Amino acid sequence: MADILQAIKAIIDNTIPDIVSYSQGKNRINSAGDALEDFIKDIFSEALKDSDLTLKNKKYSEAFSYIGNQNNPPDIILKNGDAIEVKKIESLKSSIALNSSYPKSKLYFDEPMITNSCRNCEDWQEKDIIYAIGVVKEKKLQLLWLIYGDCYAADREIYQRIRNKINSGITEIPNVEFSETKELGRVNKVDPLGITYLRIRGMWGIKNPVVVYDYLFENLDINTFKLIVVMKEEKYLSFPYEKRMLLEGISNQNFTIRK
């Protein structure tokens, strides 16, 4: 089963910081954001070395139960495993734009922003979620965070309370016609002809992990590629013993596991 330990091992064995050239070399799309998502798919599906698209897609189908789109989270779900949300930024400390979706400590089946195909991809109610945040500058992947949502975001009730309070406040405005929406609100018939409407959307964002965890990474050098993975110890111990031992047995002065 595909998991984050497998992805870490793939990066250690096959570091590819120039992800756009890597993606173009395999006849893939050209934008850095799409190239980063391709790279994430490949490290989780053991497809980094595969140039044959048929073989690559076969590995994707074996590793993933869901591959999403840009408008609805998540981007990927590992079969019987974690969800993954991919975010590209261009500078070390840039904030992370989440658009209409608030930060997630977990991914839940009943969330309004996910699609039916995501809900029905397998039998599930709740999943751990990994934020894969890549710093891509001049086509090179300088830093990749793989950080679990429960190490990064609050429980969903915190965000829902704020969202619901704003939503209820908006809908209480007198003499305005509202309609039901998944966004914060929608106002109909704004003009005398009744042909103009207004969508009220939330634009969520969260501070960069390098800012959140600045006490761990005071002088982070990204002149060479860096991978930083953050998860709770109980999550790490939930992975198969053999995979953990394989990772812990790596003899590389540039690779460390901290507790």
PDB file of C-alpha atoms in Angstrom:
ATOM      1  CA  MET A   1       0.000   0.000   0.000  1.00  0.00           C
ATOM      2  CA  ALA A   2       1.313   3.447  -0.939  1.00  0.00           C
ATOM      3  CA  ASP A   3       2.286   5.685   1.975  1.00  0.00           C
ATOM      4  CA  ILE A   4       4.482   8.606   2.979  1.00  0.00           C
ATOM      5  CA  LEU A   5       7.433   6.429   4.015  1.00  0.00           C
ATOM      6  CA  GLN A   6       7.550   5.065   0.486  1.00  0.00           C
ATOM      7  CA  ALA A   7       7.547   8.643  -0.844  1.00  0.00           C
ATOM      8  CA  ILE A   8      10.409   9.658   1.455  1.00  0.00           C
ATOM      9  CA  LYS A   9      12.482   6.690   0.303  1.00  0.00           C
ATOM     10  CA  ALA A  10      11.765   7.537  -3.339  1.00  0.00           C
ATOM     11  CA  ILE A  11      13.058  11.083  -2.883  1.00  0.00           C
ATOM     12  CA  ILE A  12      16.195   9.924  -1.075  1.00  0.00           C
ATOM     13  CA  ASP A  13      16.952   7.504  -3.893  1.00  0.00           C
ATOM     14  CA  ASN A  14      15.897   9.750  -6.788  1.00  0.00           C
ATOM     15  CA  THR A  15      16.181  13.455  -5.999  1.00  0.00           C
ATOM     16  CA  ILE A  16      14.806  15.452  -8.927  1.00  0.00           C
ATOM     17  CA  PRO A  17      14.763  19.147  -8.014  1.00  0.00           C
ATOM     18  CA  ASP A  18      14.219  20.433 -11.588  1.00  0.00           C
ATOM     19  CA  ILE A  19      10.639  19.213 -11.716  1.00  0.00           C
ATOM     20  CA  VAL A  20       9.534  21.118 -14.812  1.00  0.00           C
ATOM     21  CA  SER A  21      12.280  19.580 -16.951  1.00  0.00           C
ATOM     22  CA  TYR A  22      11.502  16.221 -15.354  1.00  0.00           C
ATOM     23  CA  SER A  23       7.840  16.578 -16.254  1.00  0.00           C
ATOM     24  CA  GLN A  24       8.522  17.824 -19.783  1.00  0.00           C
ATOM     25  CA  GLY A  25      10.915  14.949 -20.328  1.00  0.00           C
ATOM     26  CA  LYS A  26       8.032  12.563 -19.785  1.00  0.00           C
ATOM     27  CA  ASN A  27       5.725  14.416 -22.207  1.00  0.00           C
ATOM     28  CA  ARG A  28       3.772  15.920 -19.349  1.00  0.00           C
ATOM     29  CA  ILE A  29       2.357  19.398 -18.783  1.00  0.00           C
ATOM     30  CA  ASN A  30       4.644  22.385 -18.467  1.00  0.00           C
ATOM     31  CA  SER A  31       3.464  24.595 -15.581  1.00  0.00           C
ATOM     32  CA  ALA A  32       5.390  24.365 -12.330  1.00  0.00           C
ATOM     33  CA  GLY A  33       2.217  23.749 -10.309  1.00  0.00           C
ATOM     34  CA  ASP A  34       1.121  20.829 -12.464  1.00  0.00           C
ATOM     35  CA  ALA A  35       4.692  19.524 -12.587  1.00  0.00           C
ATOM     36  CA  LEU A  36       4.855  19.543  -8.783  1.00  0.00           C
ATOM     37  CA  GLU A  37       1.617  17.573  -8.577  1.00  0.00           C
ATOM     38  CA  ASP A  38       3.018  15.074 -11.087  1.00  0.00           C
ATOM     39  CA  PHE A  39       6.150  14.741  -8.983  1.00  0.00           C
ATOM     40  CA  ILE A  40       4.073  14.081  -5.850  1.00  0.00           C
ATOM     41  CA  LYS A  41       2.050  11.419  -7.665  1.00  0.00           C
ATOM     42  CA  ASP A  42       5.238   9.753  -8.857  1.00  0.00           C
ATOM     43  CA  ILE A  43       6.966   9.594  -5.473  1.00  0.00           C
ATOM     44  CA  PHE A  44       3.882   8.047  -3.863  1.00  0.00           C
ATOM     45  CA  SER A  45       3.329   5.500  -6.641  1.00  0.00           C
ATOM     46  CA  GLU A  46       6.954   4.440  -7.266  1.00  0.00           C
ATOM     47  CA  ALA A  47       6.719   5.861 -10.780  1.00  0.00           C
ATOM     48  CA  LEU A  48       9.665   8.285 -10.785  1.00  0.00           C
ATOM     49  CA  LYS A  49      11.753   6.199 -13.163  1.00  0.00           C
ATOM     50  CA  ASP A  50       8.928   5.330 -15.546  1.00  0.00           C
ATOM     51  CA  SER A  51       8.789   7.159 -18.866  1.00  0.00           C
ATOM     52  CA  ASP A  52       6.079   4.942 -20.347  1.00  0.00           C
ATOM     53  CA  LEU A  53       2.772   6.722 -19.659  1.00  0.00           C
ATOM     54  CA  THR A  54       0.779   3.496 -19.817  1.00  0.00           C
ATOM     55  CA  LEU A  55       2.903   1.963 -17.080  1.00  0.00           C
ATOM     56  CA  LYS A  56       2.825   5.194 -15.086  1.00  0.00           C
ATOM     57  CA  ASN A  57      -0.975   5.386 -15.248  1.00  0.00           C
ATOM     58  CA  LYS A  58      -1.191   1.737 -14.213  1.00  0.00           C
ATOM     59  CA  LYS A  59       0.869   2.524 -11.121  1.00  0.00           C
ATOM     60  CA  TYR A  60      -1.360   5.528 -10.415  1.00  0.00           C
ATOM     61  CA  SER A  61      -4.465   3.345 -10.540  1.00  0.00           C
ATOM     62  CA  GLU A  62      -2.824   0.865  -8.172  1.00  0.00           C
ATOM     63  CA  ALA A  63      -1.712   3.529  -5.682  1.00  0.00           C
ATOM     64  CA  PHE A  64      -4.580   6.049  -5.748  1.00  0.00           C
ATOM     65  CA  SER A  65      -8.307   5.675  -5.257  1.00  0.00           C
ATOM     66  CA  TYR A  66      -8.924   9.293  -6.257  1.00  0.00           C
ATOM     67  CA  ILE A  67      -7.191  12.008  -8.288  1.00  0.00           C
ATOM     68  CA  GLY A  68      -8.977  15.335  -8.027  1.00  0.00           C
ATOM     69  CA  ASN A  69      -9.048  18.737  -9.675  1.00  0.00           C
ATOM     70  CA  GLN A  70      -7.910  22.268  -8.873  1.00  0.00           C
ATOM     71  CA  ASN A  71     -11.286  23.407  -7.536  1.00  0.00           C
ATOM     72  CA  ASN A  72     -12.049  20.767  -4.918  1.00  0.00           C
ATOM     73  CA  PRO A  73      -9.816  19.233  -2.261  1.00  0.00           C
ATOM     74  CA  PRO A  74      -8.009  16.910  -2.015  1.00  0.00           C
ATOM     75  CA  ASP A  75      -5.707  16.459  -5.004  1.00  0.00           C
ATOM     76  CA  ILE A  76      -5.021  12.780  -4.312  1.00  0.00           C
ATOM     77  CA  ILE A  77      -6.231   9.969  -2.067  1.00  0.00           C
ATOM     78  CA  LEU A  78      -4.002   6.958  -1.479  1.00  0.00           C
ATOM     79  CA  LYS A  79      -5.898   3.675  -1.647  1.00  0.00           C
ATOM     80  CA  ASN A  80      -7.011   2.846   1.897  1.00  0.00           C
ATOM     81  CA  GLY A  81      -4.656   5.576   3.049  1.00  0.00           C
ATOM     82  CA  ASP A  82      -4.090   9.288   3.430  1.00  0.00           C
ATOM     83  CA  ALA A  83      -5.361  12.226   1.407  1.00  0.00           C
ATOM     84  CA  ILE A  84      -2.864  14.651  -0.152  1.00  0.00           C
ATOM     85  CA  GLU A  85      -3.252  18.344  -0.961  1.00  0.00           C
ATOM     86  CA  VAL A  86      -0.499  19.837  -3.152  1.00  0.00           C
ATOM     87  CA  LYS A  87       0.469  23.508  -2.894  1.00  0.00           C
ATOM     88  CA  LYS A  88       3.146  25.344  -4.883  1.00  0.00           C
ATOM     89  CA  ILE A  89       4.777  28.544  -3.662  1.00  0.00           C
ATOM     90  CA  GLU A  90       7.685  30.551  -5.047  1.00  0.00           C
ATOM     91  CA  SER A  91       9.454  31.865  -1.961  1.00  0.00           C
ATOM     92  CA  LEU A  92      10.609  30.236   1.254  1.00  0.00           C
ATOM     93  CA  LYS A  93       8.207  32.034   3.610  1.00  0.00           C
ATOM     94  CA  SER A  94       5.190  32.693   1.383  1.00  0.00           C
ATOM     95  CA  SER A  95       1.814  32.112   2.990  1.00  0.00           C
ATOM     96  CA  ILE A  96      -0.241  29.227   1.615  1.00  0.00           C
ATOM     97  CA  ALA A  97      -3.395  30.184  -0.290  1.00  0.00           C
ATOM     98  CA  LEU A  98      -6.202  27.701   0.379  1.00  0.00           C
ATOM     99  CA  ASN A  99      -8.936  29.614  -1.470  1.00  0.00           C
ATOM    100  CA  SER A 100     -12.445  28.468  -0.498  1.00  0.00           C
ATOM    101  CA  SER A 101     -11.340  25.580   1.724  1.00  0.00           C
ATOM    102  CA  TYR A 102     -10.295  26.181   5.302  1.00  0.00           C
ATOM    103  CA  PRO A 103      -7.194  24.364   6.646  1.00  0.00           C
ATOM    104  CA  LYS A 104      -7.793  20.721   7.446  1.00  0.00           C
ATOM    105  CA  SER A 105      -6.462  18.644  10.300  1.00  0.00           C
ATOM    106  CA  LYS A 106      -8.369  15.708   8.777  1.00  0.00           C
ATOM    107  CA  LEU A 107     -10.457  15.134   5.662  1.00  0.00           C
ATOM    108  CA  TYR A 108     -14.080  14.201   6.375  1.00  0.00           C
ATOM    109  CA  PHE A 109     -16.616  12.434   4.179  1.00  0.00           C
ATOM    110  CA  ASP A 110     -19.348  15.013   4.870  1.00  0.00           C
ATOM    111  CA  GLU A 111     -17.392  18.125   3.879  1.00  0.00           C
ATOM    112  CA  PRO A 112     -19.379  20.218   1.374  1.00  0.00           C
ATOM    113  CA  MET A 113     -16.376  21.168  -0.785  1.00  0.00           C
ATOM    114  CA  ILE A 114     -15.410  17.635  -1.809  1.00  0.00           C
ATOM    115  CA  THR A 115     -16.933  15.973  -4.864  1.00  0.00           C
ATOM    116  CA  ASN A 116     -19.188  12.923  -4.968  1.00  0.00           C
ATOM    117  CA  SER A 117     -16.490  11.004  -6.817  1.00  0.00           C
ATOM    118  CA  CYS A 118     -14.179  11.701  -3.886  1.00  0.00           C
ATOM    119  CA  ARG A 119     -16.816  10.533  -1.397  1.00  0.00           C
ATOM    120  CA  ASN A 120     -17.451   7.367  -3.374  1.00  0.00           C
ATOM    121  CA  CYS A 121     -13.858   6.471  -4.286  1.00  0.00           C
ATOM    122  CA  GLU A 122     -13.761   3.961  -1.423  1.00  0.00           C
ATOM    123  CA  ASP A 123     -15.518   3.200   1.856  1.00  0.00           C
ATOM    124  CA  TRP A 124     -14.352   5.924   4.234  1.00  0.00           C
ATOM    125  CA  GLN A 125     -15.512   8.510   6.769  1.00  0.00           C
ATOM    126  CA  GLU A 126     -12.318  10.260   7.852  1.00  0.00           C
ATOM    127  CA  LYS A 127      -8.772  10.415   6.498  1.00  0.00           C
ATOM    128  CA  ASP A 128      -5.477  11.878   7.591  1.00  0.00           C
ATOM    129  CA  ILE A 129      -4.365  14.563   5.163  1.00  0.00           C
ATOM    130  CA  ILE A 130      -0.857  15.473   4.026  1.00  0.00           C
ATOM    131  CA  TYR A 131      -0.037  18.978   2.829  1.00  0.00           C
ATOM    132  CA  ALA A 132       2.654  18.668   0.155  1.00  0.00           C
ATOM    133  CA  ILE A 133       4.029  22.208  -0.078  1.00  0.00           C
ATOM    134  CA  GLY A 134       6.739  22.801  -2.640  1.00  0.00           C
ATOM    135  CA  VAL A 135       8.940  25.876  -2.992  1.00  0.00           C
ATOM    136  CA  VAL A 136       9.548  26.056  -6.743  1.00  0.00           C
ATOM    137  CA  LYS A 137      11.786  28.808  -8.076  1.00  0.00           C
ATOM    138  CA  GLU A 138      13.210  29.048 -11.586  1.00  0.00           C
ATOM    139  CA  LYS A 139      11.710  25.628 -12.326  1.00  0.00           C
ATOM    140  CA  LYS A 140      13.643  23.986  -9.495  1.00  0.00           C
ATOM    141  CA  LEU A 141      12.108  22.355  -6.452  1.00  0.00           C
ATOM    142  CA  GLN A 142      14.107  23.881  -3.612  1.00  0.00           C
ATOM    143  CA  LEU A 143      12.118  22.674  -0.615  1.00  0.00           C
ATOM    144  CA  LEU A 144       9.321  20.163  -0.145  1.00  0.00           C
ATOM    145  CA  TRP A 145       7.216  19.931   3.001  1.00  0.00           C
ATOM    146  CA  LEU A 146       5.166  16.812   3.644  1.00  0.00           C
ATOM    147  CA  ILE A 147       3.242  17.843   6.731  1.00  0.00           C
ATOM    148  CA  TYR A 148       0.221  16.153   8.252  1.00  0.00           C
ATOM    149  CA  GLY A 149      -2.832  18.315   8.798  1.00  0.00           C
ATOM    150  CA  ASP A 150      -3.100  17.449  12.490  1.00  0.00           C
ATOM    151  CA  CYS A 151       0.386  18.965  12.947  1.00  0.00           C
ATOM    152  CA  TYR A 152      -0.570  22.117  11.048  1.00  0.00           C
ATOM    153  CA  ALA A 153      -4.269  22.980  11.331  1.00  0.00           C
ATOM    154  CA  ALA A 154      -6.857  23.190  14.110  1.00  0.00           C
ATOM    155  CA  ASP A 155      -9.933  20.965  14.421  1.00  0.00           C
ATOM    156  CA  ARG A 156     -12.551  21.751  11.798  1.00  0.00           C
ATOM    157  CA  GLU A 157     -15.023  23.063  14.394  1.00  0.00           C
ATOM    158  CA  ILE A 158     -12.803  26.128  14.854  1.00  0.00           C
ATOM    159  CA  TYR A 159     -13.050  27.122  11.192  1.00  0.00           C
ATOM    160  CA  GLN A 160     -16.684  26.098  10.814  1.00  0.00           C
ATOM    161  CA  ARG A 161     -17.707  28.295  13.738  1.00  0.00           C
ATOM    162  CA  ILE A 162     -16.170  31.374  12.104  1.00  0.00           C
ATOM    163  CA  ARG A 163     -17.597  30.496   8.697  1.00  0.00           C
ATOM    164  CA  ASN A 164     -21.088  29.869  10.066  1.00  0.00           C
ATOM    165  CA  LYS A 165     -21.046  33.081  12.088  1.00  0.00           C
ATOM    166  CA  ILE A 166     -20.126  35.123   9.009  1.00  0.00           C
ATOM    167  CA  ASN A 167     -22.698  33.279   6.911  1.00  0.00           C
ATOM    168  CA  SER A 168     -25.525  33.830   9.393  1.00  0.00           C
ATOM    169  CA  GLY A 169     -24.591  37.493   9.766  1.00  0.00           C
ATOM    170  CA  ILE A 170     -24.713  38.024   6.006  1.00  0.00           C
ATOM    171  CA  THR A 171     -28.081  36.319   5.567  1.00  0.00           C
ATOM    172  CA  GLU A 172     -29.644  38.485   8.287  1.00  0.00           C
ATOM    173  CA  ILE A 173     -29.142  41.661   6.233  1.00  0.00           C
ATOM    174  CA  PRO A 174     -32.667  43.028   5.557  1.00  0.00           C
ATOM    175  CA  ASN A 175     -34.193  43.617   2.103  1.00  0.00           C
ATOM    176  CA  VAL A 176     -31.656  41.430   0.308  1.00  0.00           C
ATOM    177  CA  GLU A 177     -32.535  38.214  -1.521  1.00  0.00           C
ATOM    178  CA  PHE A 178     -30.186  35.348  -0.750  1.00  0.00           C
ATOM    179  CA  SER A 179     -30.015  31.850  -2.202  1.00  0.00           C
ATOM    180  CA  GLU A 180     -28.516  28.655  -0.835  1.00  0.00           C
ATOM    181  CA  THR A 181     -24.839  28.171  -1.671  1.00  0.00           C
ATOM    182  CA  LYS A 182     -21.722  26.336  -0.530  1.00  0.00           C
ATOM    183  CA  GLU A 183     -19.953  29.697  -0.378  1.00  0.00           C
ATOM    184  CA  LEU A 184     -20.398  32.332   2.338  1.00  0.00           C
ATOM    185  CA  GLY A 185     -23.402  33.744   0.543  1.00  0.00           C
ATOM    186  CA  ARG A 186     -25.048  34.648  -2.740  1.00  0.00           C
ATOM    187  CA  VAL A 187     -27.182  37.739  -3.276  1.00  0.00           C
ATOM    188  CA  ASN A 188     -29.696  37.659  -6.141  1.00  0.00           C
ATOM    189  CA  LYS A 189     -31.439  40.489  -8.003  1.00  0.00           C
ATOM    190  CA  VAL A 190     -28.979  43.175  -6.987  1.00  0.00           C
ATOM    191  CA  ASP A 191     -30.098  45.634  -9.691  1.00  0.00           C
ATOM    192  CA  PRO A 192     -33.608  46.919 -10.599  1.00  0.00           C
ATOM    193  CA  LEU A 193     -33.825  44.457 -13.512  1.00  0.00           C
ATOM    194  CA  GLY A 194     -33.033  41.546 -11.226  1.00  0.00           C
ATOM    195  CA  ILE A 195     -30.297  40.260 -13.508  1.00  0.00           C
ATOM    196  CA  THR A 196     -27.202  40.828 -11.359  1.00  0.00           C
ATOM    197  CA  TYR A 197     -26.036  38.573  -8.555  1.00  0.00           C
ATOM    198  CA  LEU A 198     -23.182  38.733  -6.048  1.00  0.00           C
ATOM    199  CA  ARG A 199     -21.163  35.730  -4.869  1.00  0.00           C
ATOM    200  CA  ILE A 200     -19.542  36.084  -1.448  1.00  0.00           C
ATOM    201  CA  ARG A 201     -16.574  33.778  -1.138  1.00  0.00           C
ATOM    202  CA  GLY A 202     -14.157  33.008   1.654  1.00  0.00           C
ATOM    203  CA  MET A 203     -10.465  33.119   0.756  1.00  0.00           C
ATOM    204  CA  TRP A 204      -8.604  31.111   3.368  1.00  0.00           C
ATOM    205  CA  GLY A 205      -4.870  31.132   3.881  1.00  0.00           C
ATOM    206  CA  ILE A 206      -2.385  29.763   6.399  1.00  0.00           C
ATOM    207  CA  LYS A 207       1.134  30.717   7.407  1.00  0.00           C
ATOM    208  CA  ASN A 208       4.019  28.824   5.865  1.00  0.00           C
ATOM    209  CA  PRO A 209       5.267  25.824   7.889  1.00  0.00           C
ATOM    210  CA  VAL A 210       8.729  27.391   7.977  1.00  0.00           C
ATOM    211  CA  VAL A 211       7.166  30.234   9.991  1.00  0.00           C
ATOM    212  CA  VAL A 212       5.034  27.932  12.144  1.00  0.00           C
ATOM    213  CA  TYR A 213       8.039  25.726  12.930  1.00  0.00           C
ATOM    214  CA  ASP A 214      10.651  28.487  12.996  1.00  0.00           C
ATOM    215  CA  TYR A 215      11.989  27.205  16.326  1.00  0.00           C
ATOM    216  CA  LEU A 216      13.083  24.021  14.555  1.00  0.00           C
ATOM    217  CA  PHE A 217      14.459  25.569  11.372  1.00  0.00           C
ATOM    218  CA  GLU A 218      16.082  28.891  12.275  1.00  0.00           C
ATOM    219  CA  ASN A 219      18.628  28.977   9.441  1.00  0.00           C
ATOM    220  CA  LEU A 220      17.132  26.866   6.694  1.00  0.00           C
ATOM    221  CA  ASP A 221      19.418  26.757   3.669  1.00  0.00           C
ATOM    222  CA  ILE A 222      17.634  25.986   0.398  1.00  0.00           C
ATOM    223  CA  ASN A 223      20.610  26.358  -1.917  1.00  0.00           C
ATOM    224  CA  THR A 224      20.350  22.593  -2.169  1.00  0.00           C
ATOM    225  CA  PHE A 225      17.095  20.632  -2.188  1.00  0.00           C
ATOM    226  CA  LYS A 226      15.531  19.945   1.216  1.00  0.00           C
ATOM    227  CA  LEU A 227      12.735  17.571   2.227  1.00  0.00           C
ATOM    228  CA  ILE A 228      11.018  18.130   5.584  1.00  0.00           C
ATOM    229  CA  VAL A 229       8.383  15.702   6.847  1.00  0.00           C
ATOM    230  CA  VAL A 230       6.290  16.443   9.939  1.00  0.00           C
ATOM    231  CA  MET A 231       3.981  13.900  11.560  1.00  0.00           C
ATOM    232  CA  LYS A 232       2.972  12.777  15.028  1.00  0.00           C
ATOM    233  CA  GLU A 233       4.915   9.891  16.537  1.00  0.00           C
ATOM    234  CA  GLU A 234       1.756   7.798  16.807  1.00  0.00           C
ATOM    235  CA  LYS A 235       1.211   8.221  13.068  1.00  0.00           C
ATOM    236  CA  TYR A 236       4.759   7.150  12.303  1.00  0.00           C
ATOM    237  CA  LEU A 237       4.386   4.069  14.491  1.00  0.00           C
ATOM    238  CA  SER A 238       1.186   3.121  12.654  1.00  0.00           C
ATOM    239  CA  PHE A 239       3.164   2.304   9.504  1.00  0.00           C
ATOM    240  CA  PRO A 240       4.410  -1.257   8.951  1.00  0.00           C
ATOM    241  CA  TYR A 241       7.483  -2.159  10.984  1.00  0.00           C
ATOM    242  CA  GLU A 242       9.372  -3.304   7.892  1.00  0.00           C
ATOM    243  CA  LYS A 243       8.914   0.058   6.163  1.00  0.00           C
ATOM    244  CA  ARG A 244      10.007   1.956   9.265  1.00  0.00           C
ATOM    245  CA  MET A 245      13.118  -0.175   9.624  1.00  0.00           C
ATOM    246  CA  LEU A 246      13.947   0.320   5.951  1.00  0.00           C
ATOM    247  CA  LEU A 247      13.819   4.080   6.463  1.00  0.00           C
ATOM    248  CA  GLU A 248      15.665   4.055   9.777  1.00  0.00           C
ATOM    249  CA  GLY A 249      18.378   1.888   8.260  1.00  0.00           C
ATOM    250  CA  ILE A 250      19.321   4.480   5.636  1.00  0.00           C
ATOM    251  CA  SER A 251      22.966   5.470   5.992  1.00  0.00           C
ATOM    252  CA  ASN A 252      23.073   9.040   4.732  1.00  0.00           C
ATOM    253  CA  GLN A 253      24.516  11.989   6.652  1.00  0.00           C
ATOM    254  CA  ASN A 254      21.937  14.290   5.051  1.00  0.00           C
ATOM    255  CA  PHE A 255      18.980  12.255   6.335  1.00  0.00           C
ATOM    256  CA  THR A 256      17.825  12.372   9.957  1.00  0.00           C
ATOM    257  CA  ILE A 257      14.726  11.372  11.923  1.00  0.00           C
ATOM    258  CA  ARG A 258      13.903  13.561  14.928  1.00  0.00           C
ATOM    259  CA  LYS A 259      11.482  12.868  17.755  1.00  0.00           C
TER     260      LYS A 259
END
